[in-house]
Tab-separated table of C-alpha atoms and ligand atoms in Angstrom:
chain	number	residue	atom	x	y	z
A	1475	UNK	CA	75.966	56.453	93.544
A	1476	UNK	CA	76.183	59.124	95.972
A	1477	UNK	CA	79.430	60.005	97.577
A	1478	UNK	CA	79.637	61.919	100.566
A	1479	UNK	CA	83.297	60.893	102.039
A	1480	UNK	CA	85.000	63.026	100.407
A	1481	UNK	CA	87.464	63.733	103.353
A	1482	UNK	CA	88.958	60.243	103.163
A	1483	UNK	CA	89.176	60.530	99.374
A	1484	UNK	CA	88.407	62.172	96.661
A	1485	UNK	CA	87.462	60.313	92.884
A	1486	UNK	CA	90.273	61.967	89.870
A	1487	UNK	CA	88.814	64.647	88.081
A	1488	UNK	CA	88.356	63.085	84.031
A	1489	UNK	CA	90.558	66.527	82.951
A	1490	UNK	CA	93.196	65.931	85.737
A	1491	UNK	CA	92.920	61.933	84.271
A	1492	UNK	CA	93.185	63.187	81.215
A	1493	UNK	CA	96.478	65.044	82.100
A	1494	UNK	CA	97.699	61.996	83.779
A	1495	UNK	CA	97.813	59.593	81.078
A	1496	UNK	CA	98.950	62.230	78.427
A	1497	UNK	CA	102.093	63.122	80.709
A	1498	UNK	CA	102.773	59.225	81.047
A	1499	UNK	CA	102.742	58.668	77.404
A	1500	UNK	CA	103.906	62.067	75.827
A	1501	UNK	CA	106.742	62.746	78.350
A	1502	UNK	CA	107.789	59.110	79.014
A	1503	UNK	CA	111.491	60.268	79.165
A	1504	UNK	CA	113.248	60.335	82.684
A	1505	UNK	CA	113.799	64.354	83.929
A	1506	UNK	CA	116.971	63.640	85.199
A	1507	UNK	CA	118.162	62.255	81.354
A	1508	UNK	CA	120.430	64.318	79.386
A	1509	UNK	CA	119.098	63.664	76.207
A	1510	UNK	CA	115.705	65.850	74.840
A	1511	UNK	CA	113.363	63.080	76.189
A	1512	UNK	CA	114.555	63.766	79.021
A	1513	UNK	CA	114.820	67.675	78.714
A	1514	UNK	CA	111.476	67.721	77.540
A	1515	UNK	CA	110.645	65.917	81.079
A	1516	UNK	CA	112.471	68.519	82.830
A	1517	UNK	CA	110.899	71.433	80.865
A	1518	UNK	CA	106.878	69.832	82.296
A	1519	UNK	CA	108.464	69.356	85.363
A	1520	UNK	CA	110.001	72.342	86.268
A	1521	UNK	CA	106.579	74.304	84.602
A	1522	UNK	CA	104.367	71.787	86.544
A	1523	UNK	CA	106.180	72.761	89.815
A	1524	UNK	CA	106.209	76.673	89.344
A	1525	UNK	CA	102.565	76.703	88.708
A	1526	UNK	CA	102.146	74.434	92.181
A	1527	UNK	CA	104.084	77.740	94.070
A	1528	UNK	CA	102.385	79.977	92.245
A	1529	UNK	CA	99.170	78.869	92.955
A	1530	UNK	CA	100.180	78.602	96.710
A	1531	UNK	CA	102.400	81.802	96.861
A	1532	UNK	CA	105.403	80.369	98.313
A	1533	UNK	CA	108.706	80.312	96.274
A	1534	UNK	CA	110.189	76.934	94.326
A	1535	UNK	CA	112.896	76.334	96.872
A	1536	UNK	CA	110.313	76.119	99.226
A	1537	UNK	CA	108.141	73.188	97.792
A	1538	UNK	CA	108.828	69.250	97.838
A	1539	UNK	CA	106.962	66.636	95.985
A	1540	UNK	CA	105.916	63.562	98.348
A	1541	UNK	CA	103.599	60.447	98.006
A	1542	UNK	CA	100.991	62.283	100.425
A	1543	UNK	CA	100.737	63.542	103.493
A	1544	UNK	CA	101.492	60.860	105.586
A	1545	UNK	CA	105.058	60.915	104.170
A	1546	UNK	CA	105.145	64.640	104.569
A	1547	UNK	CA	104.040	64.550	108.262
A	1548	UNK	CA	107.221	62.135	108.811
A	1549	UNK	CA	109.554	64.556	106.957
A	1550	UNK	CA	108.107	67.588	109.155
A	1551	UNK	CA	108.389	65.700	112.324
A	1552	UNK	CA	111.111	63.310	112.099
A	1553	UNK	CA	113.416	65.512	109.914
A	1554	UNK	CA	112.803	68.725	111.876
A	1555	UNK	CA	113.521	67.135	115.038
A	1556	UNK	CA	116.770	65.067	113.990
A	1557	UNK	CA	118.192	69.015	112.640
A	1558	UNK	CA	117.078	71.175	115.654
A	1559	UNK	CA	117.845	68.404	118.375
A	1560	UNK	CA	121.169	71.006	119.761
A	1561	UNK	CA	118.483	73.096	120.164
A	1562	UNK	CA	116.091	70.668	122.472
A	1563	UNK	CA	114.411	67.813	122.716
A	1564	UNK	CA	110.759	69.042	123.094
A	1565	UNK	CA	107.844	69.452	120.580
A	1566	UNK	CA	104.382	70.004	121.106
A	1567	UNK	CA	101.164	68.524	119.183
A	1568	UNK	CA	97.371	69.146	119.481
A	1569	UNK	CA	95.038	66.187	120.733
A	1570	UNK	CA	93.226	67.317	117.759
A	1571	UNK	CA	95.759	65.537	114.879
A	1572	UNK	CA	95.611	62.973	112.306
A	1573	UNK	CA	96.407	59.460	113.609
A	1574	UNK	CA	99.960	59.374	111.659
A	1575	UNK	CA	100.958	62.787	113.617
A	1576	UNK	CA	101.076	60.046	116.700
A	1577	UNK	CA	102.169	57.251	115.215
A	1578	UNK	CA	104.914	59.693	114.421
A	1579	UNK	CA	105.334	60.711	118.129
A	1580	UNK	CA	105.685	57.628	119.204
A	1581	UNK	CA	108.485	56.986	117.355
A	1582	UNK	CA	110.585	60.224	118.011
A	1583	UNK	CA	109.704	59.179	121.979
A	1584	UNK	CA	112.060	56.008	121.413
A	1585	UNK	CA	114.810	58.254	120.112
A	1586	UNK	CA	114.727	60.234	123.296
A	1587	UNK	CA	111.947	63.521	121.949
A	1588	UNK	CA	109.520	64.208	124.590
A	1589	UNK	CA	106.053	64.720	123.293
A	1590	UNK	CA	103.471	67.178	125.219
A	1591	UNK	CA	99.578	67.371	123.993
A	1592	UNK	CA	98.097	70.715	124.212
A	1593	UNK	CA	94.889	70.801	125.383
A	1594	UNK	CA	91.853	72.785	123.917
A	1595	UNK	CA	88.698	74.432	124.718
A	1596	UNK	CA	85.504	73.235	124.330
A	1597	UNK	CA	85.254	74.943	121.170
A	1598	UNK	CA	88.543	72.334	120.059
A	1599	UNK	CA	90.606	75.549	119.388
A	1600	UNK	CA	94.179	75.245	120.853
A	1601	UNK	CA	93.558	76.475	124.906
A	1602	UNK	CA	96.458	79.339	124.628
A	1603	UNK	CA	96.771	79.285	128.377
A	1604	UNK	CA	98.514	75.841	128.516
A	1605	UNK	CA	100.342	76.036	125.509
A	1606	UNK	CA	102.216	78.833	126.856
A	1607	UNK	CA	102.899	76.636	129.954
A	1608	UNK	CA	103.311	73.688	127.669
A	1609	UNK	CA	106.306	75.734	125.774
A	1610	UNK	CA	109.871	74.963	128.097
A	1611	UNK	CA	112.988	76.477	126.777
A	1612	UNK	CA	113.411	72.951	125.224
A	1613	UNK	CA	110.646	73.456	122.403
A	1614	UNK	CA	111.867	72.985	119.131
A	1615	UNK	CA	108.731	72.140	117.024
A	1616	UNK	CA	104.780	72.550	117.869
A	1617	UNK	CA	102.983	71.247	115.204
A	1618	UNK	CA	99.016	71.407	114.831
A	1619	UNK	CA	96.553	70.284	112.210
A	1620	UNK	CA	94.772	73.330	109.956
A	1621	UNK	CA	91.526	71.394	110.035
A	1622	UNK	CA	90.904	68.217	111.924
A	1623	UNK	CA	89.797	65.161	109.827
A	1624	UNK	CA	87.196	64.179	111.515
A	1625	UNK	CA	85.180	67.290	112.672
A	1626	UNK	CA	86.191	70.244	110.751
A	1627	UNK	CA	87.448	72.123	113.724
A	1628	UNK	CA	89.462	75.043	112.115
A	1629	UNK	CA	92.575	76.138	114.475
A	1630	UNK	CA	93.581	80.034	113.940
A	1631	UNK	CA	97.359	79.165	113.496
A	1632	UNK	CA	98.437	82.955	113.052
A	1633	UNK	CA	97.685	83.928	117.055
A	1634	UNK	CA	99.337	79.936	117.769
A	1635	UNK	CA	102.407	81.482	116.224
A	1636	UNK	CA	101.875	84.901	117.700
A	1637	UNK	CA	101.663	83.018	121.405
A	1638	UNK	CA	105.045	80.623	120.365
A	1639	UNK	CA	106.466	83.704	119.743
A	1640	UNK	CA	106.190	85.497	122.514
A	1641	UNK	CA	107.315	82.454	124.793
A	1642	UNK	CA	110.048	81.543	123.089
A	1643	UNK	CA	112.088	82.665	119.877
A	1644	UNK	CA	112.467	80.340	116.779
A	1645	UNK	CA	110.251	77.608	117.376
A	1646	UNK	CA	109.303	75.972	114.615
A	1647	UNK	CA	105.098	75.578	113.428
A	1648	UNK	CA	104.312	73.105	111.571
A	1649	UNK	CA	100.385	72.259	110.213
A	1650	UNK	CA	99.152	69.277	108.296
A	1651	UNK	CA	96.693	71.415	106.632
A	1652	UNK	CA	95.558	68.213	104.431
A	1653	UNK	CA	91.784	69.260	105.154
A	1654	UNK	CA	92.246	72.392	104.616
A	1655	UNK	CA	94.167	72.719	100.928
A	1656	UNK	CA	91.739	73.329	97.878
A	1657	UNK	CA	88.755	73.778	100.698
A	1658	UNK	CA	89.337	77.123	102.361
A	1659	UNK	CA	91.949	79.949	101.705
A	1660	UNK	CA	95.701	78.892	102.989
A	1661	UNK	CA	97.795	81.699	103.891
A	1662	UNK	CA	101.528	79.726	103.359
A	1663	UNK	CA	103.127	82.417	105.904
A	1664	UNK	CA	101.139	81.355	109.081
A	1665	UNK	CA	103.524	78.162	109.242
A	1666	UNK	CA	106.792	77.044	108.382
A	1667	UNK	CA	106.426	73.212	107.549
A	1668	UNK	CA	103.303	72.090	105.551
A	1669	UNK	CA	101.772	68.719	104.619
A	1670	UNK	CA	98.992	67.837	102.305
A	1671	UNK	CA	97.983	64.920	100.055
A	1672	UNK	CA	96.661	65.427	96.280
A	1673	UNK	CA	93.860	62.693	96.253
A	1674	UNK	CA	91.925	64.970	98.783
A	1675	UNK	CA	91.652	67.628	95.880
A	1676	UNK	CA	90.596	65.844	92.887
A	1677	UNK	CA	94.071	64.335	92.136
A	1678	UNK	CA	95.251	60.564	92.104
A	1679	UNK	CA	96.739	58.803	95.709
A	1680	UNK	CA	100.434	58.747	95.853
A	1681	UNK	CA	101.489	62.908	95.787
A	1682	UNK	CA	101.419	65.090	98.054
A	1683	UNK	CA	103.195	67.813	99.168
A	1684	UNK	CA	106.088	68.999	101.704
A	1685	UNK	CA	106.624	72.904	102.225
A	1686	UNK	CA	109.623	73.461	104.323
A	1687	UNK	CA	109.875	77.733	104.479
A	1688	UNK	CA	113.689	79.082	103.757
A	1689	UNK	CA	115.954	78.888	106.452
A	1690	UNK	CA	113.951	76.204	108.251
A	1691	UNK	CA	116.331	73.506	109.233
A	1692	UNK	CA	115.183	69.704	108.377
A	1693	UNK	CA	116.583	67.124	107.502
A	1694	UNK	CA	115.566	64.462	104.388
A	1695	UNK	CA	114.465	61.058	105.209
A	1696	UNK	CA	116.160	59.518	102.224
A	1697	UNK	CA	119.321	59.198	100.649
A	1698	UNK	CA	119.731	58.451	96.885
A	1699	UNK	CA	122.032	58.934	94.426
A	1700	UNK	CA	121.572	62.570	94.264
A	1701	UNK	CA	121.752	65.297	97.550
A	1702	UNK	CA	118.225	65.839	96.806
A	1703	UNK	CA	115.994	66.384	99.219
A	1704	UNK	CA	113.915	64.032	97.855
A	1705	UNK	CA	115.885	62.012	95.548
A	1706	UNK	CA	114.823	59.621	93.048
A	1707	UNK	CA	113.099	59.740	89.799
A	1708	UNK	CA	110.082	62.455	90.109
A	1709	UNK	CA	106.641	60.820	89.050
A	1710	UNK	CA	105.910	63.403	86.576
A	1711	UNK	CA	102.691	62.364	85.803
A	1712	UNK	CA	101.297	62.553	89.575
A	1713	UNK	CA	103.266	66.024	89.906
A	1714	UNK	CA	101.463	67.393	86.888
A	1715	UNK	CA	98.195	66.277	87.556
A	1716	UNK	CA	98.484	67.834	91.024
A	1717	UNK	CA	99.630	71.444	89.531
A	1718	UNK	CA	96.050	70.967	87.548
A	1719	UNK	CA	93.994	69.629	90.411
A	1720	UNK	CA	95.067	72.696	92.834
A	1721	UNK	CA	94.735	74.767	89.902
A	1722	UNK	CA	90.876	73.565	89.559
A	1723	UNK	CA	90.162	73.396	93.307
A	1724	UNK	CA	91.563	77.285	94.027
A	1725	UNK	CA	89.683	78.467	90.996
A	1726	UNK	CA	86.639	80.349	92.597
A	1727	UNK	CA	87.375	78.829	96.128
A	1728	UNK	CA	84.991	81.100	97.796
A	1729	UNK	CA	81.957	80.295	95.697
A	1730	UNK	CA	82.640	76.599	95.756
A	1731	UNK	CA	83.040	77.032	99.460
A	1732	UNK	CA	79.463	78.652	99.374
A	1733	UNK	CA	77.829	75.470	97.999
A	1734	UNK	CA	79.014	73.170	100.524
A	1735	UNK	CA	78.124	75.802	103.226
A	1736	UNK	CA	74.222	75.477	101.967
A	1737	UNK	CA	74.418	71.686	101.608
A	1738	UNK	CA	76.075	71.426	105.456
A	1739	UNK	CA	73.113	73.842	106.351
A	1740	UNK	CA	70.431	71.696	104.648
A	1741	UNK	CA	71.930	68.208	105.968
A	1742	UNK	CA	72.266	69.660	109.737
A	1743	UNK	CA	68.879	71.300	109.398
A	1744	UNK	CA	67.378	67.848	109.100
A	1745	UNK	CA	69.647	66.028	111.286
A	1746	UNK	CA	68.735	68.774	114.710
A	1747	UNK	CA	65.214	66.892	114.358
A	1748	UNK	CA	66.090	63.622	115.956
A	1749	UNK	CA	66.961	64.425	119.360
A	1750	UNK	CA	68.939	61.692	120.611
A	1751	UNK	CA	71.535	62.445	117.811
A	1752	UNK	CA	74.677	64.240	119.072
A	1753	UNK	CA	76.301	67.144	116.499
A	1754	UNK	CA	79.891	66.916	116.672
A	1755	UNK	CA	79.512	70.351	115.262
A	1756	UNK	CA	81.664	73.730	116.831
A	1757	UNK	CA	81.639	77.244	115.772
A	1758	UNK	CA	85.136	76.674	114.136
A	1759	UNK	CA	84.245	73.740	112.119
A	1760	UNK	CA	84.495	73.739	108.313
A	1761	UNK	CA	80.985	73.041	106.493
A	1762	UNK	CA	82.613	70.308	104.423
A	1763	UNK	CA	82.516	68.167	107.140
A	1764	UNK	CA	80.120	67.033	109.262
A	1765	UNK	CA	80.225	64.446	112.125
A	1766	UNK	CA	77.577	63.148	114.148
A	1767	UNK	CA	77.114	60.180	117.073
A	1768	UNK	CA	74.022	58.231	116.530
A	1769	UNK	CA	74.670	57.232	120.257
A	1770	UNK	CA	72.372	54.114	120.403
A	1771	UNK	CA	72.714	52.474	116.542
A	1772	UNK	CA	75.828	51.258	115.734
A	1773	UNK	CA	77.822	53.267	113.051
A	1774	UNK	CA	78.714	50.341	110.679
A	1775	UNK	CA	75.002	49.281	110.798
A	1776	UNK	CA	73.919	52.338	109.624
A	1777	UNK	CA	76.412	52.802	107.175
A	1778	UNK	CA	76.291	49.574	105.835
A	1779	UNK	CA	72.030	50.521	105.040
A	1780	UNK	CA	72.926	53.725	103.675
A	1781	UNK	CA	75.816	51.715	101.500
A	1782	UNK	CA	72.335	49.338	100.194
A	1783	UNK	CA	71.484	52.355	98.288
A	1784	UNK	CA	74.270	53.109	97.053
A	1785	UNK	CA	75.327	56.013	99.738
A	1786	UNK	CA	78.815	56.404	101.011
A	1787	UNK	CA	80.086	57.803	104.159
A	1788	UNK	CA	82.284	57.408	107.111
A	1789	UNK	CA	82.729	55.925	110.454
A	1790	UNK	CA	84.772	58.468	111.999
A	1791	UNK	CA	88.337	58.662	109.757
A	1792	UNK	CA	88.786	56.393	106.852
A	1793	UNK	CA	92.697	56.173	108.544
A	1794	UNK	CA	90.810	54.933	112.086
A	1795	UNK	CA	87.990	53.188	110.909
A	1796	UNK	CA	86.734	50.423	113.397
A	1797	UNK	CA	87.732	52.279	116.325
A	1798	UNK	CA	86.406	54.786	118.463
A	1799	UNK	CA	86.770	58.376	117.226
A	1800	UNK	CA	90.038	59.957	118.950
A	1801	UNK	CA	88.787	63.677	118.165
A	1802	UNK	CA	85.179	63.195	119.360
A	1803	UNK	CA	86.562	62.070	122.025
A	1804	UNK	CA	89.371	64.476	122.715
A	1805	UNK	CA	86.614	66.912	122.286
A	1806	UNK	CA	83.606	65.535	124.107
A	1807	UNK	CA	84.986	62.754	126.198
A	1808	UNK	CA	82.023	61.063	126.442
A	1809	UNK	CA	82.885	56.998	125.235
A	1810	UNK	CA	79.211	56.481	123.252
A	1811	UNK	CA	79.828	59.536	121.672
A	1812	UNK	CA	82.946	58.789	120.294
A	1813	UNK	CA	82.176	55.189	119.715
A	1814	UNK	CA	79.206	56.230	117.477
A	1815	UNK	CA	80.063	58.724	115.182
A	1816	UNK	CA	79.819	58.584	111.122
A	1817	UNK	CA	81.504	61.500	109.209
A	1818	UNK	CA	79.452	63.218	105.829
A	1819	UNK	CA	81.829	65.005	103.784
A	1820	UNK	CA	80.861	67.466	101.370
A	1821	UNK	CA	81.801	68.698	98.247
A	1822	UNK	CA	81.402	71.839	95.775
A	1823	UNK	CA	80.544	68.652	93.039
A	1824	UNK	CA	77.619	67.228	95.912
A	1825	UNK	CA	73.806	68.359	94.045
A	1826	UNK	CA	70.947	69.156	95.512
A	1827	UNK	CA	69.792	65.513	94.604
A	1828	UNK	CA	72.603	63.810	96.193
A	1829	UNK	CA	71.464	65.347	99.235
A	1830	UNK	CA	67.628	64.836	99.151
A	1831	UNK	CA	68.218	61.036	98.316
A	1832	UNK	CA	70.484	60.904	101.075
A	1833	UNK	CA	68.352	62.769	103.300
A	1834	UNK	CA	65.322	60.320	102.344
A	1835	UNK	CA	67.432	57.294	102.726
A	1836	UNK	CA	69.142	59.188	106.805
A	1837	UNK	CA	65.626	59.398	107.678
A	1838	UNK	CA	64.197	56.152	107.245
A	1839	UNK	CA	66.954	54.077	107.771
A	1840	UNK	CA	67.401	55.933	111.306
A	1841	UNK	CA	63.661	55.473	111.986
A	1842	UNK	CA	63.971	52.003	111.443
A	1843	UNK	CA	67.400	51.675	113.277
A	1844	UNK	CA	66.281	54.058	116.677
A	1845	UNK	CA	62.473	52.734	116.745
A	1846	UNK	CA	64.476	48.872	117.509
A	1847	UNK	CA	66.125	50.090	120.476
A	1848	UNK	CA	63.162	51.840	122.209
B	2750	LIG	N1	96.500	64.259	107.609
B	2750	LIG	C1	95.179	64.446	107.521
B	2750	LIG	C2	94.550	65.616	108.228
B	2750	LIG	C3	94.396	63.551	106.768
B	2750	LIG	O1	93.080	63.728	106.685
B	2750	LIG	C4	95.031	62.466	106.108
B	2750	LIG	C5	94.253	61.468	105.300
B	2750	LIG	N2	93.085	61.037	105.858
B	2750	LIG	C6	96.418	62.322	106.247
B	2750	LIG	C7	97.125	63.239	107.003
B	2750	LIG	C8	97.166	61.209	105.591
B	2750	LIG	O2	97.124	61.377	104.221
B	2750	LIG	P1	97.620	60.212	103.236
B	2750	LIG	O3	96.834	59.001	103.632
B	2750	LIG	O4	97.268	60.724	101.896
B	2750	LIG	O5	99.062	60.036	103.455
């Protein structure tokens, strides 16, 4: 088999497995209990959690423990507006998000938030012009994805804040940097909220992560018999084998980032010789992803050939398969274009033989595919 989505998902790491399934036998006991099954709980849990803010630099206060980053985008959105709403009723996103940032929007529109989309340039960095007219003394909350899901466009969130600063004191910046985490270096001080999702670093689905900086106001989404913010029983197991899985993926971070940069070079080297295939490509994208529009061969026919031998990849986002790519499109509007796009995504564990095979396997299944419609 030869994966290459690793943007929609990533397989568990056998050590961070490994840590999984000793946590849910040896340390069984509920944190919260008084008694030492329970202390010894609390003693993981509390170590699990210190090595998660150590590894990120950002204090303990600071940190939540989520089922991914779906839930996390809620809590940013939802929860910052219901705290700040004395202060306005206004929050700006990028037209370069993941689809649950507008699902989200949606929703705070019913309860009276007004939603503007910043534009960007060609380049699909945030156009600073209009989100300094975008900002109205109203903005509470401009929130803007580290690395789009679908095209690895990078946005440089420290001169976002610098411009939101300058127009207006206190807004809050929030980034679902879910593409980003265990990829490239996150500096936890360019933002105040945070959202990310363990199974896109090597760790199992259902944690993720919330960072809410100190003195940020936001409210929890649930209530429970404690005044957690998050209350209920913490799933231990999924906490701990996320402390080991951003552990692993920040280990060497540069020199795993290195790899995928060659194999991103190799597979677009090859791809630049069929001419009628579009590179949904910008300076500012990441290497570990790489989208393309085949334009005139229908993405789920080719994927469905490459699946044959045993090769996976995309259709634009695994969360908006079926549809036409929303950040191709935000990017490029051009309707084929986004219609026909299938995402490669890279990782420091991808070999050299992964991508020869699936360079082979590209070439002669788009042969085939391109020669029917000339
Ligand atoms: N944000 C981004 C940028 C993503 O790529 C994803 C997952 N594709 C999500 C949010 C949602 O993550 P989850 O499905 O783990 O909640």
């Amino acid at each position: 088999m030869i994966y290459l989505d690793y943007s929609a998902t990533t397989p568990v790491l056998p050590e961070v497995l490994d840590s999984y399934n000793k946590v849910t036998t040896d340390y069984f006991g509920n944190p919260n209990s008084l008694h030492n099954l329970g202390t010894k709980s609390k003693e993981l849990l509390d170590s699990a959690t210190k090595q998660v803010c150590e590894l990120l630099n950002i204090n303990i206060e600071e940190l939540t423990f989520t089922s991914g980053a779906t839930e996390s985008n809620n809590i940013a959105l939802i929860g910052t507006c219901l705290a700040n709403k004395s202060n306005g009723n206004h929050i700006i996103v990028s037209k370069l998000e993941h689809p649950s940032v507008y699902g989200i929007c949606d929703y705070l529109n019913t309860l009276g938030f007004k939603i503007s989309y910043v534009n960007h340039t060609e380049e699909g960095v945030v156009d600073f012009e209009d989100l300094k007219k975008k900002i109205t003394k109203d903005t509470i909350l401009v929130s803007i994805c580290m690395v789009n899901s679908e095209t690895g466009v990078r946005q440089p969130l420290r001169t976002i804040r610098q411009i939101m600063n300058k127009c207006k004191a206190n807004i809050i910046l929030h980034s679902d940097i879910t593409q980003a985490l265990g990829k490239i270096p996150v500096n936890f001080n360019d933002f105040d909220l945070a959202s990310a999702s363990g199974h896109k670093i090597f760790a199992p689905k259902g944690i993720g992560i919330f960072y809410k900086k100190k003195n940020i106001k936001c409210n929890s989404l649930l209530y429970g018999s404690s005044h957690d913010f998050h209350p209920g029983t913490p799933p231990l197991p999924l906490i701990v084998s996320f402390s080991k899985a951003l552990r692993i993926a920040l280990h060497e971070i540069t020199k795993k980032q290195e790899i995928v940069a060659k194999w991103n070079e190799k597979i677009l080297k090859n791809i630049v010789k069929f001419p009628d295939i579009k590179i949904n490509h910008t300076k500012y994208s990441i290497p570990h992803i790489i989208n393309i529009s085949l334009m005139d061969i229908k993405p789920e026919t080719f994927i469905h050939a490459l699946e044959k031998n045993e090769i996976y990849v995309s259709s634009n986002t695994a969360c908006s398969s079926g549809k036409m790519s929303t950040s191709v499109m935000a990017l490029y509007n051009d309707k084929t274009r986004a219609e026909t796009t299938i995402r490669i995504s890279l990782s420091y564990l991808t070999k050299l033989e992964d991508i020869t095979v699936f360079l082979n396997a590209f070439n002669i299944i788009y042969d085939k595919l391109h020669s029917l419609n000339e």
